[in-house]
PDB file of C-alpha atoms and ligand atoms in Angstrom:
ATOM      1  CA  MET A   1     -10.098 -12.251 -10.339  1.00 90.00           C
ATOM      2  CA  SER A   2      -6.975 -10.645  -8.988  1.00 96.00           C
ATOM      3  CA  ILE A   3      -3.504 -12.238  -8.203  1.00 97.00           C
ATOM      4  CA  LEU A   4      -4.083 -10.744  -4.854  1.00 97.00           C
ATOM      5  CA  ASP A   5      -7.184 -12.513  -4.199  1.00 97.00           C
ATOM      6  CA  ALA A   6      -7.028 -14.674  -0.700  1.00 95.00           C
ATOM      7  CA  VAL A   7      -3.500 -13.329  -0.422  1.00 98.00           C
ATOM      8  CA  ALA A   8      -2.624 -12.370   3.309  1.00 98.00           C
ATOM      9  CA  SER A   9       0.922 -12.331   3.217  1.00 98.00           C
ATOM     10  CA  VAL A  10       3.506 -11.304   0.467  1.00 98.00           C
ATOM     11  CA  LEU A  11       7.368 -11.513   0.504  1.00 98.00           C
ATOM     12  CA  LEU A  12       9.092  -8.956  -1.675  1.00 99.00           C
ATOM     13  CA  VAL A  13      12.625  -9.783  -2.796  1.00 98.00           C
ATOM     14  CA  HIS A  14      14.717  -6.884  -3.849  1.00 98.00           C
ATOM     15  CA  ALA A  15      18.537  -6.630  -4.845  1.00 98.00           C
ATOM     16  CA  HIS A  16      19.536  -3.100  -3.249  1.00 98.00           C
ATOM     17  CA  PRO A  17      18.027  -0.693  -0.966  1.00 98.00           C
ATOM     18  CA  ASP A  18      15.981   1.784  -2.838  1.00 97.00           C
ATOM     19  CA  ASP A  19      14.562  -0.635  -5.138  1.00 97.00           C
ATOM     20  CA  GLU A  20      11.827  -1.546  -3.010  1.00 98.00           C
ATOM     21  CA  THR A  21      10.472   2.027  -2.972  1.00 98.00           C
ATOM     22  CA  ILE A  22      11.452   3.023  -6.695  1.00 97.00           C
ATOM     23  CA  GLY A  23      10.109  -0.175  -8.299  1.00 96.00           C
ATOM     24  CA  THR A  24       7.231  -1.124  -5.838  1.00 98.00           C
ATOM     25  CA  GLY A  25       6.623   1.721  -3.470  1.00 98.00           C
ATOM     26  CA  GLY A  26       3.072   2.116  -4.464  1.00 98.00           C
ATOM     27  CA  LEU A  27       2.364  -1.595  -4.475  1.00 98.00           C
ATOM     28  CA  ILE A  28       3.873  -1.872  -0.884  1.00 98.00           C
ATOM     29  CA  ALA A  29       1.832   1.042   0.360  1.00 98.00           C
ATOM     30  CA  GLU A  30      -1.460  -0.398  -1.329  1.00 98.00           C
ATOM     31  CA  LEU A  31      -0.751  -3.877   0.181  1.00 98.00           C
ATOM     32  CA  ALA A  32      -0.241  -2.333   3.691  1.00 98.00           C
ATOM     33  CA  SER A  33      -3.249  -0.123   3.412  1.00 98.00           C
ATOM     34  CA  ARG A  34      -5.390  -3.407   2.760  1.00 98.00           C
ATOM     35  CA  GLY A  35      -3.849  -4.946   5.866  1.00 98.00           C
ATOM     36  CA  LEU A  36      -1.667  -7.413   4.217  1.00 98.00           C
ATOM     37  CA  ARG A  37       1.559  -8.650   5.729  1.00 98.00           C
ATOM     38  CA  VAL A  38       4.232  -7.197   3.731  1.00 98.00           C
ATOM     39  CA  SER A  39       7.679  -8.806   4.110  1.00 99.00           C
ATOM     40  CA  LEU A  40      10.888  -7.619   2.345  1.00 99.00           C
ATOM     41  CA  VAL A  41      14.262  -9.402   1.795  1.00 98.00           C
ATOM     42  CA  THR A  42      17.031  -7.121   0.522  1.00 98.00           C
ATOM     43  CA  ALA A  43      20.024  -9.035  -0.968  1.00 98.00           C
ATOM     44  CA  THR A  44      22.802  -6.533  -0.660  1.00 98.00           C
ATOM     45  CA  ARG A  45      23.550  -3.025   0.872  1.00 98.00           C
ATOM     46  CA  GLY A  46      23.999  -1.383  -2.518  1.00 96.00           C
ATOM     47  CA  GLU A  47      27.583  -0.571  -1.379  1.00 94.00           C
ATOM     48  CA  ARG A  48      28.605   0.330  -4.880  1.00 93.00           C
ATOM     49  CA  GLY A  49      25.713   2.744  -5.314  1.00 90.00           C
ATOM     50  CA  GLU A  50      26.927   6.293  -6.386  1.00 91.00           C
ATOM     51  CA  VAL A  51      26.498   8.814  -3.532  1.00 95.00           C
ATOM     52  CA  VAL A  52      24.395  12.175  -4.319  1.00 95.00           C
ATOM     53  CA  GLU A  53      26.534  15.334  -4.371  1.00 93.00           C
ATOM     54  CA  GLY A  54      26.371  17.050  -0.815  1.00 93.00           C
ATOM     55  CA  PRO A  55      26.774  16.103   2.667  1.00 92.00           C
ATOM     56  CA  LEU A  56      26.879  12.413   2.192  1.00 94.00           C
ATOM     57  CA  SER A  57      29.416  12.362  -0.655  1.00 94.00           C
ATOM     58  CA  ALA A  58      32.265  11.510   1.595  1.00 94.00           C
ATOM     59  CA  LEU A  59      30.604   8.007   2.253  1.00 95.00           C
ATOM     60  CA  GLN A  60      31.329   7.064  -1.547  1.00 93.00           C
ATOM     61  CA  GLY A  61      33.414   3.792  -1.378  1.00 89.00           C
ATOM     62  CA  THR A  62      33.489   3.635   2.246  1.00 93.00           C
ATOM     63  CA  ALA A  63      32.189   1.091   4.481  1.00 92.00           C
ATOM     64  CA  ALA A  64      29.962   3.621   6.085  1.00 95.00           C
ATOM     65  CA  LEU A  65      27.894   3.614   2.906  1.00 97.00           C
ATOM     66  CA  ALA A  66      26.493   0.375   3.513  1.00 97.00           C
ATOM     67  CA  GLN A  67      25.482   1.554   7.116  1.00 97.00           C
ATOM     68  CA  GLU A  68      23.655   4.700   5.774  1.00 97.00           C
ATOM     69  CA  ARG A  69      21.925   2.552   3.307  1.00 98.00           C
ATOM     70  CA  GLU A  70      20.680   0.181   5.979  1.00 98.00           C
ATOM     71  CA  ARG A  71      19.232   3.213   7.973  1.00 98.00           C
ATOM     72  CA  GLU A  72      17.997   4.750   4.693  1.00 98.00           C
ATOM     73  CA  LEU A  73      16.328   1.502   3.955  1.00 98.00           C
ATOM     74  CA  GLY A  74      14.727   1.352   7.431  1.00 98.00           C
ATOM     75  CA  LEU A  75      13.172   4.817   7.250  1.00 98.00           C
ATOM     76  CA  ALA A  76      11.652   4.004   3.907  1.00 98.00           C
ATOM     77  CA  CYS A  77      10.163   0.683   4.908  1.00 98.00           C
ATOM     78  CA  SER A  78       8.560   2.479   7.905  1.00 98.00           C
ATOM     79  CA  VAL A  79       6.971   5.167   5.621  1.00 98.00           C
ATOM     80  CA  LEU A  80       5.635   2.371   3.128  1.00 98.00           C
ATOM     81  CA  GLY A  81       4.379   0.233   5.768  1.00 98.00           C
ATOM     82  CA  VAL A  82       6.800  -2.893   5.524  1.00 98.00           C
ATOM     83  CA  THR A  83       5.786  -5.193   8.439  1.00 98.00           C
ATOM     84  CA  GLU A  84       9.192  -6.795   8.660  1.00 98.00           C
ATOM     85  CA  ARG A  85      12.458  -7.013   6.703  1.00 98.00           C
ATOM     86  CA  PHE A  86      15.403  -9.326   6.538  1.00 98.00           C
ATOM     87  CA  TRP A  87      18.956  -9.348   4.793  1.00 98.00           C
ATOM     88  CA  LEU A  88      19.662 -12.042   2.504  1.00 98.00           C
ATOM     89  CA  GLY A  89      22.503 -14.339   3.911  1.00 98.00           C
ATOM     90  CA  GLU A  90      21.479 -13.560   7.590  1.00 98.00           C
ATOM     91  CA  ASP A  91      19.052 -15.402   9.798  1.00 98.00           C
ATOM     92  CA  PRO A  92      16.132 -16.154   9.071  1.00 98.00           C
ATOM     93  CA  ALA A  93      17.215 -15.443   5.301  1.00 98.00           C
ATOM     94  CA  ARG A  94      20.136 -18.048   5.631  1.00 98.00           C
ATOM     95  CA  ALA A  95      20.252 -21.702   4.967  1.00 98.00           C
ATOM     96  CA  PRO A  96      20.143 -23.721   8.265  1.00 97.00           C
ATOM     97  CA  GLY A  97      23.592 -24.762   9.597  1.00 97.00           C
ATOM     98  CA  LEU A  98      25.488 -22.223   7.721  1.00 98.00           C
ATOM     99  CA  SER A  99      27.132 -19.009   9.285  1.00 98.00           C
ATOM    100  CA  PRO A 100      25.882 -15.797   8.134  1.00 98.00           C
ATOM    101  CA  ARG A 101      27.113 -14.135   4.952  1.00 97.00           C
ATOM    102  CA  ARG A 102      27.208 -10.708   3.212  1.00 97.00           C
ATOM    103  CA  TYR A 103      26.086 -10.592  -0.406  1.00 98.00           C
ATOM    104  CA  LEU A 104      27.720  -7.742  -1.753  1.00 97.00           C
ATOM    105  CA  ASP A 105      26.600  -5.330  -4.613  1.00 96.00           C
ATOM    106  CA  SER A 106      28.131  -6.327  -7.770  1.00 95.00           C
ATOM    107  CA  GLY A 107      27.881  -3.000  -9.502  1.00 93.00           C
ATOM    108  CA  MET A 108      27.191  -3.204 -13.006  1.00 89.00           C
ATOM    109  CA  GLU A 109      28.683  -2.648 -16.424  1.00 88.00           C
ATOM    110  CA  TRP A 110      27.599  -3.188 -20.079  1.00 83.00           C
ATOM    111  CA  ILE A 111      29.344  -6.355 -21.530  1.00 82.00           C
ATOM    112  CA  ARG A 112      27.837  -5.306 -24.984  1.00 80.00           C
ATOM    113  CA  PRO A 113      24.564  -3.259 -25.872  1.00 78.00           C
ATOM    114  CA  GLY A 114      21.834  -4.895 -24.260  1.00 72.00           C
ATOM    115  CA  LEU A 115      23.811  -7.334 -21.990  1.00 77.00           C
ATOM    116  CA  ALA A 116      24.807  -6.144 -18.507  1.00 82.00           C
ATOM    117  CA  GLY A 117      27.271  -7.935 -16.280  1.00 86.00           C
ATOM    118  CA  PRO A 118      28.879  -7.308 -12.842  1.00 89.00           C
ATOM    119  CA  ALA A 119      31.564  -4.771 -12.641  1.00 91.00           C
ATOM    120  CA  ALA A 120      34.947  -6.260 -13.611  1.00 90.00           C
ATOM    121  CA  ASP A 121      36.311  -5.373 -10.306  1.00 90.00           C
ATOM    122  CA  SER A 122      33.304  -6.876  -8.355  1.00 90.00           C
ATOM    123  CA  ASP A 123      34.200  -8.782  -5.155  1.00 90.00           C
ATOM    124  CA  ALA A 124      34.049 -12.398  -4.992  1.00 90.00           C
ATOM    125  CA  ASN A 125      31.206 -12.111  -2.382  1.00 94.00           C
ATOM    126  CA  ALA A 126      29.192 -10.147  -5.004  1.00 97.00           C
ATOM    127  CA  LEU A 127      25.800 -11.420  -5.480  1.00 97.00           C
ATOM    128  CA  ALA A 128      25.927 -11.841  -9.147  1.00 95.00           C
ATOM    129  CA  ARG A 129      29.147 -14.216  -8.572  1.00 95.00           C
ATOM    130  CA  ALA A 130      27.656 -16.396  -5.747  1.00 96.00           C
ATOM    131  CA  PRO A 131      26.470 -19.770  -6.780  1.00 97.00           C
ATOM    132  CA  LEU A 132      22.597 -19.644  -7.806  1.00 97.00           C
ATOM    133  CA  ILE A 133      22.160 -22.731  -5.292  1.00 98.00           C
ATOM    134  CA  ASP A 134      23.435 -20.634  -2.290  1.00 98.00           C
ATOM    135  CA  VAL A 135      21.313 -17.864  -3.105  1.00 98.00           C
ATOM    136  CA  THR A 136      18.343 -20.086  -3.552  1.00 98.00           C
ATOM    137  CA  ASN A 137      18.919 -22.080  -0.399  1.00 98.00           C
ATOM    138  CA  ASP A 138      19.004 -18.706   1.471  1.00 98.00           C
ATOM    139  CA  LEU A 139      15.744 -17.675  -0.184  1.00 98.00           C
ATOM    140  CA  VAL A 140      14.140 -20.984   0.489  1.00 98.00           C
ATOM    141  CA  ALA A 141      14.903 -20.644   4.347  1.00 98.00           C
ATOM    142  CA  VAL A 142      13.308 -17.091   4.562  1.00 98.00           C
ATOM    143  CA  VAL A 143      10.257 -18.158   2.615  1.00 98.00           C
ATOM    144  CA  GLN A 144       9.727 -21.159   4.964  1.00 98.00           C
ATOM    145  CA  HIS A 145      10.151 -18.626   7.968  1.00 98.00           C
ATOM    146  CA  VAL A 146       7.640 -16.182   6.503  1.00 98.00           C
ATOM    147  CA  ARG A 147       5.339 -18.479   4.444  1.00 98.00           C
ATOM    148  CA  PRO A 148       3.884 -15.907   2.410  1.00 98.00           C
ATOM    149  CA  ASP A 149       0.824 -16.708  -0.128  1.00 98.00           C
ATOM    150  CA  LEU A 150       2.899 -14.890  -2.980  1.00 98.00           C
ATOM    151  CA  VAL A 151       6.448 -13.878  -3.523  1.00 98.00           C
ATOM    152  CA  ILE A 152       7.039 -10.793  -5.647  1.00 98.00           C
ATOM    153  CA  SER A 153      10.252  -9.789  -7.367  1.00 98.00           C
ATOM    154  CA  TYR A 154      11.711  -8.952 -10.727  1.00 98.00           C
ATOM    155  CA  ASP A 155      11.024 -10.608 -14.223  1.00 96.00           C
ATOM    156  CA  ALA A 156      13.924 -12.331 -16.070  1.00 94.00           C
ATOM    157  CA  THR A 157      15.389  -9.059 -17.216  1.00 91.00           C
ATOM    158  CA  GLY A 158      15.702  -7.664 -13.760  1.00 90.00           C
ATOM    159  CA  GLY A 159      13.881  -4.647 -14.735  1.00 86.00           C
ATOM    160  CA  TYR A 160      16.830  -3.190 -16.513  1.00 81.00           C
ATOM    161  CA  GLY A 161      19.524  -5.849 -16.714  1.00 87.00           C
ATOM    162  CA  HIS A 162      21.387  -5.211 -13.449  1.00 92.00           C
ATOM    163  CA  PRO A 163      23.210  -8.516 -12.850  1.00 95.00           C
ATOM    164  CA  ASP A 164      22.102  -8.408  -9.035  1.00 97.00           C
ATOM    165  CA  HIS A 165      18.385  -8.010 -10.182  1.00 96.00           C
ATOM    166  CA  VAL A 166      18.713 -11.017 -12.594  1.00 96.00           C
ATOM    167  CA  ARG A 167      20.348 -13.266 -10.011  1.00 97.00           C
ATOM    168  CA  VAL A 168      17.468 -12.210  -7.658  1.00 98.00           C
ATOM    169  CA  HIS A 169      15.092 -13.236 -10.284  1.00 98.00           C
ATOM    170  CA  GLU A 170      16.770 -16.670 -10.757  1.00 97.00           C
ATOM    171  CA  ALA A 171      16.853 -17.509  -7.211  1.00 98.00           C
ATOM    172  CA  VAL A 172      13.138 -16.559  -6.379  1.00 98.00           C
ATOM    173  CA  LEU A 173      12.169 -18.579  -9.540  1.00 98.00           C
ATOM    174  CA  ALA A 174      14.271 -21.611  -8.297  1.00 98.00           C
ATOM    175  CA  ALA A 175      12.990 -21.238  -4.606  1.00 98.00           C
ATOM    176  CA  SER A 176       9.312 -20.663  -5.372  1.00 98.00           C
ATOM    177  CA  SER A 177       9.291 -23.495  -7.824  1.00 97.00           C
ATOM    178  CA  ALA A 178      10.905 -25.766  -5.222  1.00 97.00           C
ATOM    179  CA  LEU A 179       8.308 -24.762  -2.576  1.00 97.00           C
ATOM    180  CA  THR A 180       5.327 -24.584  -5.064  1.00 96.00           C
ATOM    181  CA  ILE A 181       4.611 -20.918  -3.986  1.00 97.00           C
ATOM    182  CA  ARG A 182       3.237 -18.495  -6.409  1.00 97.00           C
ATOM    183  CA  TYR A 183       5.721 -15.866  -7.855  1.00 98.00           C
ATOM    184  CA  ALA A 184       4.510 -12.399  -9.264  1.00 98.00           C
ATOM    185  CA  GLU A 185       6.905 -10.710 -11.487  1.00 98.00           C
ATOM    186  CA  ILE A 186       7.178  -6.993 -11.550  1.00 97.00           C
ATOM    187  CA  LEU A 187       6.509  -5.221 -14.746  1.00 97.00           C
ATOM    188  CA  GLU A 188       6.987  -1.373 -15.231  1.00 93.00           C
ATOM    189  CA  SER A 189       4.103  -0.949 -17.801  1.00 93.00           C
ATOM    190  CA  PRO A 190       0.950  -2.643 -18.661  1.00 95.00           C
ATOM    191  CA  THR A 191       1.145  -5.816 -20.823  1.00 94.00           C
ATOM    192  CA  ALA A 192      -1.954  -8.064 -22.138  1.00 94.00           C
ATOM    193  CA  ASP A 193      -0.537 -10.971 -19.802  1.00 94.00           C
ATOM    194  CA  ALA A 194      -0.270  -8.936 -16.562  1.00 97.00           C
ATOM    195  CA  GLU A 195      -2.600  -7.379 -13.919  1.00 98.00           C
ATOM    196  CA  TRP A 196      -2.129  -3.755 -13.662  1.00 98.00           C
ATOM    197  CA  LEU A 197      -2.414  -2.131 -10.256  1.00 98.00           C
ATOM    198  CA  ASP A 198      -2.812   2.005 -10.210  1.00 97.00           C
ATOM    199  CA  CYS A 199      -1.574   2.947  -6.871  1.00 97.00           C
ATOM    200  CA  ALA A 200      -1.611   6.707  -7.433  1.00 96.00           C
ATOM    201  CA  GLY A 201      -3.545   7.209  -4.205  1.00 98.00           C
ATOM    202  CA  HIS A 202      -0.082   6.311  -2.536  1.00 98.00           C
ATOM    203  CA  ARG A 203       1.971   8.777  -4.516  1.00 97.00           C
ATOM    204  CA  ASP A 204       2.763  11.119  -1.480  1.00 97.00           C
ATOM    205  CA  THR A 205       3.755   8.145   0.436  1.00 98.00           C
ATOM    206  CA  VAL A 206       6.083   6.980  -2.295  1.00 98.00           C
ATOM    207  CA  VAL A 207       7.779  10.386  -2.368  1.00 97.00           C
ATOM    208  CA  ALA A 208       8.088  10.395   1.318  1.00 98.00           C
ATOM    209  CA  ALA A 209       9.922   7.052   1.037  1.00 98.00           C
ATOM    210  CA  LEU A 210      12.041   8.051  -1.932  1.00 98.00           C
ATOM    211  CA  ARG A 211      13.256  10.981   0.027  1.00 97.00           C
ATOM    212  CA  CYS A 212      14.601   8.660   2.713  1.00 98.00           C
ATOM    213  CA  HIS A 213      17.053   7.348   0.137  1.00 98.00           C
ATOM    214  CA  SER A 214      18.859  10.520   0.232  1.00 97.00           C
ATOM    215  CA  SER A 215      22.509   9.019  -0.508  1.00 97.00           C
ATOM    216  CA  GLN A 216      21.221   7.639  -3.710  1.00 96.00           C
ATOM    217  CA  LEU A 217      18.708  10.192  -4.986  1.00 96.00           C
ATOM    218  CA  THR A 218      16.970  13.396  -4.592  1.00 96.00           C
ATOM    219  CA  VAL A 219      13.244  14.219  -5.556  1.00 96.00           C
ATOM    220  CA  ASP A 220      12.238  16.966  -7.965  1.00 95.00           C
ATOM    221  CA  ASN A 221       8.715  17.869  -7.747  1.00 90.00           C
ATOM    222  CA  SER A 222       9.117  21.370  -9.349  1.00 90.00           C
ATOM    223  CA  ASP A 223       7.046  20.263 -12.417  1.00 87.00           C
ATOM    224  CA  GLY A 224       5.754  16.833 -11.713  1.00 85.00           C
ATOM    225  CA  ASP A 225       7.196  14.272  -9.517  1.00 93.00           C
ATOM    226  CA  PHE A 226      10.828  13.078 -10.733  1.00 96.00           C
ATOM    227  CA  ILE A 227      13.398  10.880  -9.117  1.00 96.00           C
ATOM    228  CA  VAL A 228      17.080  12.527  -9.686  1.00 95.00           C
ATOM    229  CA  HIS A 229      19.479   9.937  -9.619  1.00 92.00           C
ATOM    230  CA  SER A 230      23.174  10.500  -8.209  1.00 90.00           C
ATOM    231  CA  GLY A 231      24.489  10.495 -11.811  1.00 86.00           C
ATOM    232  CA  GLY A 232      21.850  12.932 -12.747  1.00 90.00           C
ATOM    233  CA  GLN A 233      19.548  10.831 -14.660  1.00 89.00           C
ATOM    234  CA  ARG A 234      15.808  11.930 -14.256  1.00 93.00           C
ATOM    235  CA  GLU A 235      13.082   9.141 -13.924  1.00 93.00           C
ATOM    236  CA  ALA A 236       9.459   9.965 -13.466  1.00 95.00           C
ATOM    237  CA  VAL A 237       8.286   8.781 -10.089  1.00 96.00           C
ATOM    238  CA  HIS A 238       5.806   5.932 -10.914  1.00 94.00           C
ATOM    239  CA  THR A 239       3.149   4.236  -8.501  1.00 96.00           C
ATOM    240  CA  GLY A 240       1.342   1.976 -11.047  1.00 97.00           C
ATOM    241  CA  ILE A 241       2.816  -1.689 -11.252  1.00 97.00           C
ATOM    242  CA  GLY A 242       2.152  -4.673 -13.154  1.00 98.00           C
ATOM    243  CA  LEU A 243       2.083  -8.267 -11.716  1.00 98.00           C
ATOM    244  CA  ARG A 244       2.340 -11.364 -13.886  1.00 97.00           C
ATOM    245  CA  LEU A 245       2.505 -14.782 -12.507  1.00 97.00           C
ATOM    246  CA  SER A 246       5.820 -16.461 -13.385  1.00 93.00           C
ATOM    247  CA  ALA A 247       4.941 -19.238 -15.991  1.00 74.00           C
ATOM    248  CA  PRO A 248       5.175 -22.521 -14.427  1.00 59.00           C
ATOM    249  CA  GLY A 249       7.888 -24.934 -15.983  1.00 49.00           C
ATOM    250  CA  THR A 250      10.455 -22.186 -16.470  1.00 47.00           C
ATOM    251  CA  ALA A 251      12.137 -22.983 -13.118  1.00 44.00           C
ATOM    252  CA  GLU A 252      12.922 -26.522 -14.284  1.00 44.00           C
ATOM    253  CA  LYS A 253      14.595 -25.279 -17.362  1.00 43.00           C
ATOM    254  CA  SER A 254      16.455 -23.060 -15.469  1.00 43.00           C
ATOM    255  CA  GLU A 255      17.663 -25.608 -12.745  1.00 42.00           C
ATOM    256  CA  HIS A 256      18.746 -27.940 -15.519  1.00 41.00           C
ATOM    257  CA  ARG A 257      21.146 -25.299 -16.874  1.00 41.00           C
ATOM    258  CA  GLU A 258      22.951 -25.200 -13.390  1.00 37.00           C
TER     259      GLU A 258
HETATM  260 ZN1  LIG H   1      18.772  -2.319  -7.731  1.00 60.31          ZN
END
């Protein structure tokens, strides 16, 4: 028994360009190779991302960075085999009757150890500051458009606490609950309650897709495959991924909180 049994169409929801590849590149390549329809919603252009030192440095903090990240996302998605992709806030990922809106990257800062929040100077249109109901309604629209068998996104920690990732998780939980559609949370390491997919056969594809995100990271494969982020942090390229069905009932609780 696999979470993916009888699944022909999946919708992944990510916060920033590059998250789809860093977090789920192996999974996307695997799903595409199985012939599944793989749809992706990206919530922001990651315009607060730090740019890798080099020819693209001048883009840092400019409007052109958003355009560059759109371009990079398109390239990476072609490499991975994404069937179709959407921006949250734009048709068909926009609640009916509303004009398009652009959710902005919130940036991140540590409020206290273990708790991250949006950057103090984040824009009023930042994703993490947007009302949960707005984000949820836009997600509901795209889920109804795609009609996937499974939605895949972050767990409650957002992977590492980035407020945009957490916001996406909360909205996916609310939308999937409202539409009674299955929601699988992404886990970076195996756990007893998750299904582990080893997508090691797609390593070359993942590395090629990572290289598309050249404003954000470089790939160092002089000694194994590593991502080197713009700030210099090294992270091993991973292809394996855990999927855990979101527990029913938690969505109602989070709705009451709003
Ligand atoms: Zn992200």
